[in-house]
PDB file of C-alpha atoms and ligand atoms in Angstrom:
ATOM      1  CA  MET A   1      89.988 -84.984 147.427  1.00  0.00           C
ATOM      2  CA  SER A   2      91.496 -83.966 144.088  1.00  0.00           C
ATOM      3  CA  SER A   3      94.387 -82.010 145.610  1.00  0.00           C
ATOM      4  CA  LEU A   4      95.814 -85.227 147.125  1.00  0.00           C
ATOM      5  CA  LYS A   5      96.527 -86.893 143.756  1.00  0.00           C
ATOM      6  CA  ASP A   6     100.251 -87.551 143.202  1.00  0.00           C
ATOM      7  CA  LYS A   7     101.239 -85.924 146.511  1.00  0.00           C
ATOM      8  CA  VAL A   8     104.079 -87.754 148.233  1.00  0.00           C
ATOM      9  CA  VAL A   9     102.807 -88.414 151.748  1.00  0.00           C
ATOM     10  CA  ILE A  10     104.792 -90.136 154.520  1.00  0.00           C
ATOM     11  CA  VAL A  11     102.655 -91.878 157.141  1.00  0.00           C
ATOM     12  CA  THR A  12     104.427 -93.239 160.229  1.00  0.00           C
ATOM     13  CA  GLY A  13     102.766 -96.031 162.181  1.00  0.00           C
ATOM     14  CA  ALA A  14     101.309 -97.179 158.849  1.00  0.00           C
ATOM     15  CA  GLY A  15     101.550-100.846 159.786  1.00  0.00           C
ATOM     16  CA  SER A  16      98.508-100.892 162.061  1.00  0.00           C
ATOM     17  CA  GLY A  17      95.378 -99.177 163.287  1.00  0.00           C
ATOM     18  CA  ILE A  18      94.918 -95.471 162.583  1.00  0.00           C
ATOM     19  CA  GLY A  19      98.130 -95.115 160.552  1.00  0.00           C
ATOM     20  CA  GLU A  20      97.160 -98.067 158.353  1.00  0.00           C
ATOM     21  CA  ALA A  21      93.758 -96.473 157.706  1.00  0.00           C
ATOM     22  CA  ILE A  22      95.391 -93.110 156.947  1.00  0.00           C
ATOM     23  CA  ALA A  23      97.846 -94.687 154.498  1.00  0.00           C
ATOM     24  CA  LYS A  24      95.066 -96.607 152.733  1.00  0.00           C
ATOM     25  CA  GLU A  25      92.907 -93.464 152.460  1.00  0.00           C
ATOM     26  CA  PHE A  26      95.779 -91.607 150.784  1.00  0.00           C
ATOM     27  CA  GLY A  27      96.194 -94.611 148.489  1.00  0.00           C
ATOM     28  CA  ARG A  28      92.507 -94.365 147.503  1.00  0.00           C
ATOM     29  CA  ASN A  29      93.052 -90.669 146.748  1.00  0.00           C
ATOM     30  CA  GLU A  30      95.928 -91.528 144.385  1.00  0.00           C
ATOM     31  CA  SER A  31      98.660 -90.064 146.566  1.00  0.00           C
ATOM     32  CA  LYS A  32     102.111 -91.651 146.539  1.00  0.00           C
ATOM     33  CA  VAL A  33     102.084 -93.191 149.990  1.00  0.00           C
ATOM     34  CA  VAL A  34     105.189 -93.883 152.050  1.00  0.00           C
ATOM     35  CA  CYS A  35     104.211 -96.507 154.627  1.00  0.00           C
ATOM     36  CA  ALA A  36     106.697 -96.184 157.512  1.00  0.00           C
ATOM     37  CA  ASP A  37     106.746 -98.422 160.570  1.00  0.00           C
ATOM     38  CA  ILE A  38     108.915-100.788 162.610  1.00  0.00           C
ATOM     39  CA  LYS A  39     106.625-103.623 161.491  1.00  0.00           C
ATOM     40  CA  ASN A  40     104.022-104.386 158.818  1.00  0.00           C
ATOM     41  CA  ALA A  41     104.926-101.403 156.611  1.00  0.00           C
ATOM     42  CA  GLU A  42     105.240-103.821 153.665  1.00  0.00           C
ATOM     43  CA  LYS A  43     101.805-105.304 154.385  1.00  0.00           C
ATOM     44  CA  THR A  44     100.065-101.918 154.174  1.00  0.00           C
ATOM     45  CA  ALA A  45     102.081-100.866 151.111  1.00  0.00           C
ATOM     46  CA  LYS A  46     101.131-104.126 149.355  1.00  0.00           C
ATOM     47  CA  ALA A  47      97.439-103.624 150.181  1.00  0.00           C
ATOM     48  CA  ILE A  48      97.596-100.130 148.651  1.00  0.00           C
ATOM     49  CA  GLU A  49      99.313-101.409 145.521  1.00  0.00           C
ATOM     50  CA  ASP A  50      96.924-104.369 145.231  1.00  0.00           C
ATOM     51  CA  ALA A  51      94.083-101.829 145.230  1.00  0.00           C
ATOM     52  CA  GLY A  52      95.711 -99.982 142.312  1.00  0.00           C
ATOM     53  CA  GLY A  53      97.563 -97.303 144.289  1.00  0.00           C
ATOM     54  CA  THR A  54     101.219 -96.305 144.623  1.00  0.00           C
ATOM     55  CA  ALA A  55     103.117 -97.071 147.811  1.00  0.00           C
ATOM     56  CA  LEU A  56     106.613 -97.472 149.218  1.00  0.00           C
ATOM     57  CA  ALA A  57     107.375 -99.394 152.417  1.00  0.00           C
ATOM     58  CA  VAL A  58     110.037 -97.976 154.727  1.00  0.00           C
ATOM     59  CA  ASN A  59     111.309 -99.585 157.913  1.00  0.00           C
ATOM     60  CA  LEU A  60     111.591 -96.626 160.261  1.00  0.00           C
ATOM     61  CA  ASP A  61     111.970 -96.360 164.025  1.00  0.00           C
ATOM     62  CA  VAL A  62     110.680 -92.812 164.500  1.00  0.00           C
ATOM     63  CA  SER A  63     112.817 -92.316 167.619  1.00  0.00           C
ATOM     64  CA  LYS A  64     116.088 -92.707 165.673  1.00  0.00           C
ATOM     65  CA  ALA A  65     117.492 -89.760 163.705  1.00  0.00           C
ATOM     66  CA  SER A  66     119.588 -92.088 161.529  1.00  0.00           C
ATOM     67  CA  ASP A  67     116.428 -93.992 160.478  1.00  0.00           C
ATOM     68  CA  TRP A  68     114.802 -90.701 159.430  1.00  0.00           C
ATOM     69  CA  ASP A  69     117.871 -89.782 157.355  1.00  0.00           C
ATOM     70  CA  ALA A  70     117.762 -93.163 155.602  1.00  0.00           C
ATOM     71  CA  ALA A  71     113.986 -92.943 155.063  1.00  0.00           C
ATOM     72  CA  LYS A  72     114.277 -89.460 153.577  1.00  0.00           C
ATOM     73  CA  ALA A  73     116.995 -90.626 151.165  1.00  0.00           C
ATOM     74  CA  LYS A  74     114.849 -93.603 150.106  1.00  0.00           C
ATOM     75  CA  VAL A  75     111.734 -91.461 149.518  1.00  0.00           C
ATOM     76  CA  LEU A  76     113.640 -88.829 147.542  1.00  0.00           C
ATOM     77  CA  SER A  77     115.309 -91.508 145.453  1.00  0.00           C
ATOM     78  CA  GLU A  78     111.942 -93.186 144.693  1.00  0.00           C
ATOM     79  CA  PHE A  79     109.603 -90.187 144.339  1.00  0.00           C
ATOM     80  CA  GLY A  80     111.910 -87.135 144.084  1.00  0.00           C
ATOM     81  CA  ARG A  81     110.063 -85.005 146.614  1.00  0.00           C
ATOM     82  CA  ILE A  82     108.084 -84.990 149.883  1.00  0.00           C
ATOM     83  CA  ASP A  83     104.791 -83.074 150.110  1.00  0.00           C
ATOM     84  CA  ALA A  84     103.331 -84.145 153.439  1.00  0.00           C
ATOM     85  CA  LEU A  85     104.017 -86.032 156.655  1.00  0.00           C
ATOM     86  CA  CYS A  86     101.604 -87.596 159.118  1.00  0.00           C
ATOM     87  CA  ASN A  87     103.326 -88.444 162.401  1.00  0.00           C
ATOM     88  CA  ASP A  88     101.014 -91.195 163.631  1.00  0.00           C
ATOM     89  CA  ALA A  89     103.403 -93.752 165.181  1.00  0.00           C
ATOM     90  CA  GLY A  90     102.834 -93.963 168.898  1.00  0.00           C
ATOM     91  CA  THR A  91     102.612 -96.135 171.939  1.00  0.00           C
ATOM     92  CA  SER A  92     101.029 -95.927 175.378  1.00  0.00           C
ATOM     93  CA  GLU A  93     101.248 -97.317 178.876  1.00  0.00           C
ATOM     94  CA  ALA A  94      98.700 -97.943 181.601  1.00  0.00           C
ATOM     95  CA  VAL A  95     100.306 -97.130 184.941  1.00  0.00           C
ATOM     96  CA  GLU A  96      99.992 -94.337 187.500  1.00  0.00           C
ATOM     97  CA  ILE A  97     102.949 -92.040 188.126  1.00  0.00           C
ATOM     98  CA  VAL A  98     104.141 -93.650 191.383  1.00  0.00           C
ATOM     99  CA  ASP A  99     104.640 -96.958 189.554  1.00  0.00           C
ATOM    100  CA  LEU A 100     106.017 -95.456 186.354  1.00  0.00           C
ATOM    101  CA  LYS A 101     109.447 -96.818 185.425  1.00  0.00           C
ATOM    102  CA  GLU A 102     111.990 -94.307 184.158  1.00  0.00           C
ATOM    103  CA  SER A 103     112.668 -96.597 181.181  1.00  0.00           C
ATOM    104  CA  ASP A 104     108.956 -96.537 180.215  1.00  0.00           C
ATOM    105  CA  TRP A 105     108.854 -92.741 180.483  1.00  0.00           C
ATOM    106  CA  ASP A 106     111.898 -92.529 178.195  1.00  0.00           C
ATOM    107  CA  ARG A 107     110.451 -95.019 175.693  1.00  0.00           C
ATOM    108  CA  ILE A 108     107.094 -93.278 175.398  1.00  0.00           C
ATOM    109  CA  ILE A 109     108.553 -89.763 175.207  1.00  0.00           C
ATOM    110  CA  ASN A 110     111.119 -90.950 172.649  1.00  0.00           C
ATOM    111  CA  ILE A 111     108.542 -92.497 170.327  1.00  0.00           C
ATOM    112  CA  ASN A 112     105.591 -90.114 170.704  1.00  0.00           C
ATOM    113  CA  LEU A 113     107.341 -86.763 171.203  1.00  0.00           C
ATOM    114  CA  LYS A 114     110.936 -87.083 169.992  1.00  0.00           C
ATOM    115  CA  GLY A 115     109.730 -89.123 167.010  1.00  0.00           C
ATOM    116  CA  THR A 116     107.347 -86.329 166.023  1.00  0.00           C
ATOM    117  CA  MET A 117     110.119 -83.752 166.404  1.00  0.00           C
ATOM    118  CA  LEU A 118     112.523 -85.792 164.252  1.00  0.00           C
ATOM    119  CA  GLY A 119     109.878 -86.233 161.565  1.00  0.00           C
ATOM    120  CA  MET A 120     109.204 -82.509 161.329  1.00  0.00           C
ATOM    121  CA  LYS A 121     112.935 -81.713 161.381  1.00  0.00           C
ATOM    122  CA  THR A 122     113.479 -84.186 158.527  1.00  0.00           C
ATOM    123  CA  VAL A 123     110.804 -82.974 156.113  1.00  0.00           C
ATOM    124  CA  ILE A 124     110.681 -79.205 156.658  1.00  0.00           C
ATOM    125  CA  PRO A 125     113.900 -78.510 154.682  1.00  0.00           C
ATOM    126  CA  GLU A 126     112.259 -80.289 151.698  1.00  0.00           C
ATOM    127  CA  PHE A 127     109.081 -78.228 152.154  1.00  0.00           C
ATOM    128  CA  LEU A 128     111.152 -75.037 152.153  1.00  0.00           C
ATOM    129  CA  LYS A 129     112.692 -76.092 148.827  1.00  0.00           C
ATOM    130  CA  ASN A 130     109.216 -76.901 147.419  1.00  0.00           C
ATOM    131  CA  GLY A 131     107.601 -73.689 148.688  1.00  0.00           C
ATOM    132  CA  SER A 132     104.836 -75.648 150.450  1.00  0.00           C
ATOM    133  CA  GLY A 133     104.206 -78.536 152.826  1.00  0.00           C
ATOM    134  CA  LYS A 134     101.777 -80.151 155.227  1.00  0.00           C
ATOM    135  CA  ILE A 135     102.312 -81.893 158.554  1.00  0.00           C
ATOM    136  CA  VAL A 136      99.615 -83.593 160.585  1.00  0.00           C
ATOM    137  CA  ASN A 137     100.608 -84.850 164.025  1.00  0.00           C
ATOM    138  CA  ILE A 138      98.456 -87.318 165.936  1.00  0.00           C
ATOM    139  CA  ALA A 139      97.994 -86.403 169.588  1.00  0.00           C
ATOM    140  CA  SER A 140      95.193 -87.699 171.832  1.00  0.00           C
ATOM    141  CA  GLU A 141      92.303 -86.786 174.062  1.00  0.00           C
ATOM    142  CA  ALA A 142      94.863 -87.386 176.832  1.00  0.00           C
ATOM    143  CA  ALA A 143      96.569 -84.133 175.809  1.00  0.00           C
ATOM    144  CA  HIS A 144      93.417 -82.162 176.623  1.00  0.00           C
ATOM    145  CA  VAL A 145      91.952 -83.815 179.728  1.00  0.00           C
ATOM    146  CA  GLY A 146      93.344 -85.830 182.649  1.00  0.00           C
ATOM    147  CA  LEU A 147      92.837 -89.539 182.009  1.00  0.00           C
ATOM    148  CA  GLU A 148      93.787 -92.211 184.499  1.00  0.00           C
ATOM    149  CA  GLY A 149      96.926 -94.307 184.054  1.00  0.00           C
ATOM    150  CA  LEU A 150      98.568 -92.235 181.318  1.00  0.00           C
ATOM    151  CA  PRO A 151     101.218 -89.884 182.795  1.00  0.00           C
ATOM    152  CA  SER A 152     103.983 -90.201 180.206  1.00  0.00           C
ATOM    153  CA  TYR A 153     101.514 -90.651 177.354  1.00  0.00           C
ATOM    154  CA  SER A 154      99.643 -87.455 178.363  1.00  0.00           C
ATOM    155  CA  ALA A 155     102.925 -85.558 178.654  1.00  0.00           C
ATOM    156  CA  SER A 156     104.087 -86.774 175.241  1.00  0.00           C
ATOM    157  CA  LYS A 157     100.842 -85.864 173.503  1.00  0.00           C
ATOM    158  CA  GLY A 158     100.564 -82.478 175.245  1.00  0.00           C
ATOM    159  CA  GLY A 159     104.110 -81.861 174.043  1.00  0.00           C
ATOM    160  CA  VAL A 160     103.105 -82.778 170.492  1.00  0.00           C
ATOM    161  CA  ILE A 161     100.396 -80.100 170.520  1.00  0.00           C
ATOM    162  CA  ALA A 162     102.633 -77.389 172.021  1.00  0.00           C
ATOM    163  CA  MET A 163     105.529 -78.207 169.680  1.00  0.00           C
ATOM    164  CA  SER A 164     103.240 -78.331 166.623  1.00  0.00           C
ATOM    165  CA  ARG A 165     101.822 -74.893 167.447  1.00  0.00           C
ATOM    166  CA  GLN A 166     105.319 -73.443 167.849  1.00  0.00           C
ATOM    167  CA  VAL A 167     106.665 -74.943 164.608  1.00  0.00           C
ATOM    168  CA  ALA A 168     103.472 -73.952 162.762  1.00  0.00           C
ATOM    169  CA  MET A 169     103.996 -70.302 163.707  1.00  0.00           C
ATOM    170  CA  THR A 170     107.625 -70.396 162.586  1.00  0.00           C
ATOM    171  CA  TYR A 171     106.853 -71.769 159.119  1.00  0.00           C
ATOM    172  CA  ALA A 172     103.453 -70.191 158.397  1.00  0.00           C
ATOM    173  CA  PRO A 173     105.155 -67.511 156.240  1.00  0.00           C
ATOM    174  CA  ASN A 174     106.694 -70.329 154.152  1.00  0.00           C
ATOM    175  CA  ASN A 175     103.317 -71.795 153.141  1.00  0.00           C
ATOM    176  CA  ILE A 176     103.786 -74.788 155.455  1.00  0.00           C
ATOM    177  CA  GLN A 177     100.748 -75.817 157.495  1.00  0.00           C
ATOM    178  CA  ILE A 178     101.065 -77.940 160.637  1.00  0.00           C
ATOM    179  CA  ASN A 179      98.016 -79.205 162.491  1.00  0.00           C
ATOM    180  CA  VAL A 180      97.154 -81.839 165.063  1.00  0.00           C
ATOM    181  CA  VAL A 181      94.372 -84.405 165.250  1.00  0.00           C
ATOM    182  CA  SER A 182      93.481 -85.615 168.737  1.00  0.00           C
ATOM    183  CA  PRO A 183      91.583 -88.910 168.522  1.00  0.00           C
ATOM    184  CA  GLY A 184      89.156 -90.009 171.201  1.00  0.00           C
ATOM    185  CA  ILE A 185      88.847 -93.732 171.800  1.00  0.00           C
ATOM    186  CA  ILE A 186      89.380 -95.550 168.493  1.00  0.00           C
ATOM    187  CA  LYS A 187      89.094 -99.289 167.860  1.00  0.00           C
ATOM    188  CA  THR A 188      92.712-100.357 167.149  1.00  0.00           C
ATOM    189  CA  PRO A 189      95.257-102.829 168.613  1.00  0.00           C
ATOM    190  CA  ILE A 190      96.663-100.096 170.921  1.00  0.00           C
ATOM    191  CA  LEU A 191      93.620-100.618 173.157  1.00  0.00           C
ATOM    192  CA  ALA A 192      95.217-103.891 174.283  1.00  0.00           C
ATOM    193  CA  ASN A 193      97.545-101.687 176.393  1.00  0.00           C
ATOM    194  CA  ASN A 194      94.469-100.660 178.427  1.00  0.00           C
ATOM    195  CA  SER A 195      92.439-102.894 180.711  1.00  0.00           C
ATOM    196  CA  PRO A 196      89.008-103.809 179.258  1.00  0.00           C
ATOM    197  CA  GLU A 197      87.474-101.810 182.146  1.00  0.00           C
ATOM    198  CA  MET A 198      89.401 -98.695 181.104  1.00  0.00           C
ATOM    199  CA  THR A 199      88.245 -99.033 177.474  1.00  0.00           C
ATOM    200  CA  LYS A 200      84.658 -99.557 178.673  1.00  0.00           C
ATOM    201  CA  LYS A 201      84.870 -96.476 180.889  1.00  0.00           C
ATOM    202  CA  PHE A 202      86.295 -94.302 178.091  1.00  0.00           C
ATOM    203  CA  THR A 203      83.627 -95.541 175.663  1.00  0.00           C
ATOM    204  CA  GLU A 204      80.872 -94.769 178.146  1.00  0.00           C
ATOM    205  CA  ALA A 205      82.330 -91.274 178.573  1.00  0.00           C
ATOM    206  CA  THR A 206      81.954 -90.704 174.818  1.00  0.00           C
ATOM    207  CA  PRO A 207      78.626 -88.998 174.041  1.00  0.00           C
ATOM    208  CA  ALA A 208      78.483 -90.763 170.657  1.00  0.00           C
ATOM    209  CA  GLY A 209      78.286 -93.977 172.724  1.00  0.00           C
ATOM    210  CA  ARG A 210      80.741 -95.995 170.638  1.00  0.00           C
ATOM    211  CA  LEU A 211      84.388 -96.439 169.736  1.00  0.00           C
ATOM    212  CA  GLY A 212      85.625 -94.411 166.775  1.00  0.00           C
ATOM    213  CA  LYS A 213      86.771 -96.071 163.562  1.00  0.00           C
ATOM    214  CA  PRO A 214      90.368 -95.536 162.314  1.00  0.00           C
ATOM    215  CA  GLU A 215      88.968 -94.161 159.036  1.00  0.00           C
ATOM    216  CA  GLU A 216      87.232 -91.379 160.967  1.00  0.00           C
ATOM    217  CA  ILE A 217      90.679 -90.072 161.951  1.00  0.00           C
ATOM    218  CA  ALA A 218      91.994 -90.576 158.409  1.00  0.00           C
ATOM    219  CA  TYR A 219      89.326 -88.278 156.911  1.00  0.00           C
ATOM    220  CA  MET A 220      90.463 -85.408 159.156  1.00  0.00           C
ATOM    221  CA  VAL A 221      94.126 -86.024 158.309  1.00  0.00           C
ATOM    222  CA  GLU A 222      93.268 -85.918 154.611  1.00  0.00           C
ATOM    223  CA  PHE A 223      91.538 -82.588 155.021  1.00  0.00           C
ATOM    224  CA  PHE A 224      94.618 -81.148 156.752  1.00  0.00           C
ATOM    225  CA  VAL A 225      96.858 -82.435 153.941  1.00  0.00           C
ATOM    226  CA  SER A 226      94.539 -81.142 151.208  1.00  0.00           C
ATOM    227  CA  GLU A 227      94.727 -77.655 149.706  1.00  0.00           C
ATOM    228  CA  GLU A 228      91.247 -77.004 151.091  1.00  0.00           C
ATOM    229  CA  SER A 229      92.875 -76.402 154.517  1.00  0.00           C
ATOM    230  CA  ASN A 230      95.617 -74.020 153.337  1.00  0.00           C
ATOM    231  CA  PHE A 231      94.517 -71.211 155.691  1.00  0.00           C
ATOM    232  CA  ILE A 232      94.501 -73.449 158.805  1.00  0.00           C
ATOM    233  CA  THR A 233      97.685 -73.932 160.812  1.00  0.00           C
ATOM    234  CA  GLY A 234      98.676 -74.499 164.438  1.00  0.00           C
ATOM    235  CA  GLN A 235      95.328 -76.085 165.322  1.00  0.00           C
ATOM    236  CA  ALA A 236      94.534 -79.206 167.355  1.00  0.00           C
ATOM    237  CA  ILE A 237      91.141 -80.702 166.502  1.00  0.00           C
ATOM    238  CA  LYS A 238      89.483 -83.436 168.520  1.00  0.00           C
ATOM    239  CA  VAL A 239      87.877 -86.282 166.594  1.00  0.00           C
ATOM    240  CA  ASP A 240      86.344 -87.944 169.596  1.00  0.00           C
ATOM    241  CA  GLY A 241      82.578 -88.424 169.395  1.00  0.00           C
ATOM    242  CA  GLY A 242      82.166 -85.458 171.744  1.00  0.00           C
ATOM    243  CA  TRP A 243      84.213 -86.936 174.621  1.00  0.00           C
ATOM    244  CA  GLY A 244      86.304 -83.812 175.220  1.00  0.00           C
ATOM    245  CA  SER A 245      83.376 -81.393 174.871  1.00  0.00           C
ATOM    246  CA  ARG A 246      81.296 -82.610 177.800  1.00  0.00           C
TER     247      ARG A 246
HETATM  248  N1  NAD B   1      93.403 -95.920 169.332  1.00  0.00           N
HETATM  249  C1  NAD B   1      93.117 -94.923 170.133  1.00  0.00           C
HETATM  250  O1  NAD B   1      92.145 -94.966 170.894  1.00  0.00           O
HETATM  251  C2  NAD B   1      93.968 -93.690 170.123  1.00  0.00           C
HETATM  252  C3  NAD B   1      93.498 -92.578 170.828  1.00  0.00           C
HETATM  253  C4  NAD B   1      94.239 -91.419 170.828  1.00  0.00           C
HETATM  254  C5  NAD B   1      95.432 -91.359 170.137  1.00  0.00           C
HETATM  255  N2  NAD B   1      95.879 -92.438 169.467  1.00  0.00           N
HETATM  256  C6  NAD B   1      97.161 -92.310 168.756  1.00  0.00           C
HETATM  257  O2  NAD B   1      97.016 -92.726 167.432  1.00  0.00           O
HETATM  258  C7  NAD B   1      98.263 -93.205 166.946  1.00  0.00           C
HETATM  259  C8  NAD B   1      98.066 -94.568 166.316  1.00  0.00           C
HETATM  260  O3  NAD B   1      97.653 -95.469 167.316  1.00  0.00           O
HETATM  261  P1  NAD B   1      96.789 -96.770 166.984  1.00  0.00           P
HETATM  262  O4  NAD B   1      95.614 -96.730 167.876  1.00  0.00           O
HETATM  263  O5  NAD B   1      96.596 -96.920 165.540  1.00  0.00           O
HETATM  264  O6  NAD B   1      97.775 -97.881 167.558  1.00  0.00           O
HETATM  265  P2  NAD B   1      98.413 -99.182 166.892  1.00  0.00           P
HETATM  266  O7  NAD B   1      99.151 -99.839 168.002  1.00  0.00           O
HETATM  267  O8  NAD B   1      97.392 -99.949 166.136  1.00  0.00           O
HETATM  268  O9  NAD B   1      99.448 -98.571 165.836  1.00  0.00           O
HETATM  269  C9  NAD B   1     100.605 -97.891 166.216  1.00  0.00           C
HETATM  270  C10 NAD B   1     101.662 -98.154 165.161  1.00  0.00           C
HETATM  271  O10 NAD B   1     102.827 -97.407 165.530  1.00  0.00           O
HETATM  272  C11 NAD B   1     103.950 -98.219 165.285  1.00  0.00           C
HETATM  273  N3  NAD B   1     105.095 -97.826 166.084  1.00  0.00           N
HETATM  274  C12 NAD B   1     105.267 -97.958 167.417  1.00  0.00           C
HETATM  275  N4  NAD B   1     106.484 -97.540 167.770  1.00  0.00           N
HETATM  276  C13 NAD B   1     107.100 -97.132 166.632  1.00  0.00           C
HETATM  277  C14 NAD B   1     108.378 -96.593 166.339  1.00  0.00           C
HETATM  278  N5  NAD B   1     109.290 -96.417 167.302  1.00  0.00           N
HETATM  279  N6  NAD B   1     108.662 -96.260 165.064  1.00  0.00           N
HETATM  280  C15 NAD B   1     107.748 -96.466 164.074  1.00  0.00           C
HETATM  281  N7  NAD B   1     106.535 -96.987 164.290  1.00  0.00           N
HETATM  282  C16 NAD B   1     106.216 -97.317 165.556  1.00  0.00           C
HETATM  283  C17 NAD B   1     103.489 -99.633 165.633  1.00  0.00           C
HETATM  284  O11 NAD B   1     104.337-100.615 165.067  1.00  0.00           O
HETATM  285  C18 NAD B   1     102.077 -99.635 165.087  1.00  0.00           C
HETATM  286  O12 NAD B   1     102.039-100.095 163.757  1.00  0.00           O
HETATM  287  C19 NAD B   1      99.218 -93.209 168.148  1.00  0.00           C
HETATM  288  O13 NAD B   1     100.019 -92.045 168.102  1.00  0.00           O
HETATM  289  C20 NAD B   1      98.268 -93.163 169.318  1.00  0.00           C
HETATM  290  O14 NAD B   1      98.851 -92.589 170.447  1.00  0.00           O
HETATM  291  C21 NAD B   1      95.184 -93.607 169.440  1.00  0.00           C
END
């Protein structure tokens, strides 16, 4: 997409899975890609640069406000501006509510929900200065339907959708668009947190009859970051092989 060239795009969770695919897609589209993660950010940034793109690796724990402040300073020093943010970093558990540990609830809410909040809070002041900006937050099918074994994860992702809608309405007059992509079951390392039976069950529940590919989420994120989606804000779109439409 031509409107992605030279845009400074921060992708959290860029070290693995969906975030890695998103970062590499932006690299292919000649964006300036900030690969942010607690691990493997350098690996993804190097792969983008080896393929001829422009990338910056940032070690960022999305749940820490001080890490966001440092990341913002590093990006502004390197590229001078921020045009878009994809909050992809996330984690999950596989436990029912009666066995859920308070510490696991806190960890998952802090990464998936608080991390998304901190990311938006960090970049929106830059977008206001620029007169435009794009945020794409990654939620999940679990935000839309009740899936077994995912109480804190479902709560965090439902919160991401509600918060994104609220923030999108606030900043729509400022030419800032905020949308959500809710993946179905996608083949990435996060599936190791599920039992093989759970993954099999979710795949069988998907009308497309297969796991999604990380790139299939990246294409939707790119559309939401492109100028072609400038009149869309506050939406949550499922990219799920039909799972949530049954
Ligand atoms: N794979 C799926 O089936 C699926 C389905 C729905 C939603 N999602 C969502 O997609 C996103 C990406 O998941 P994935 O499948 O690529 O998983 P993944 O485990 O491959 O990648 C997640 C990345 O997030 C990073 N991360 C974790 N905690 C972090 C923190 N505190 N700060 C910064 N980075 C952190 C990890 O280091 C990792 O690189 C997550 O938000 C996940 O909830 C995935």
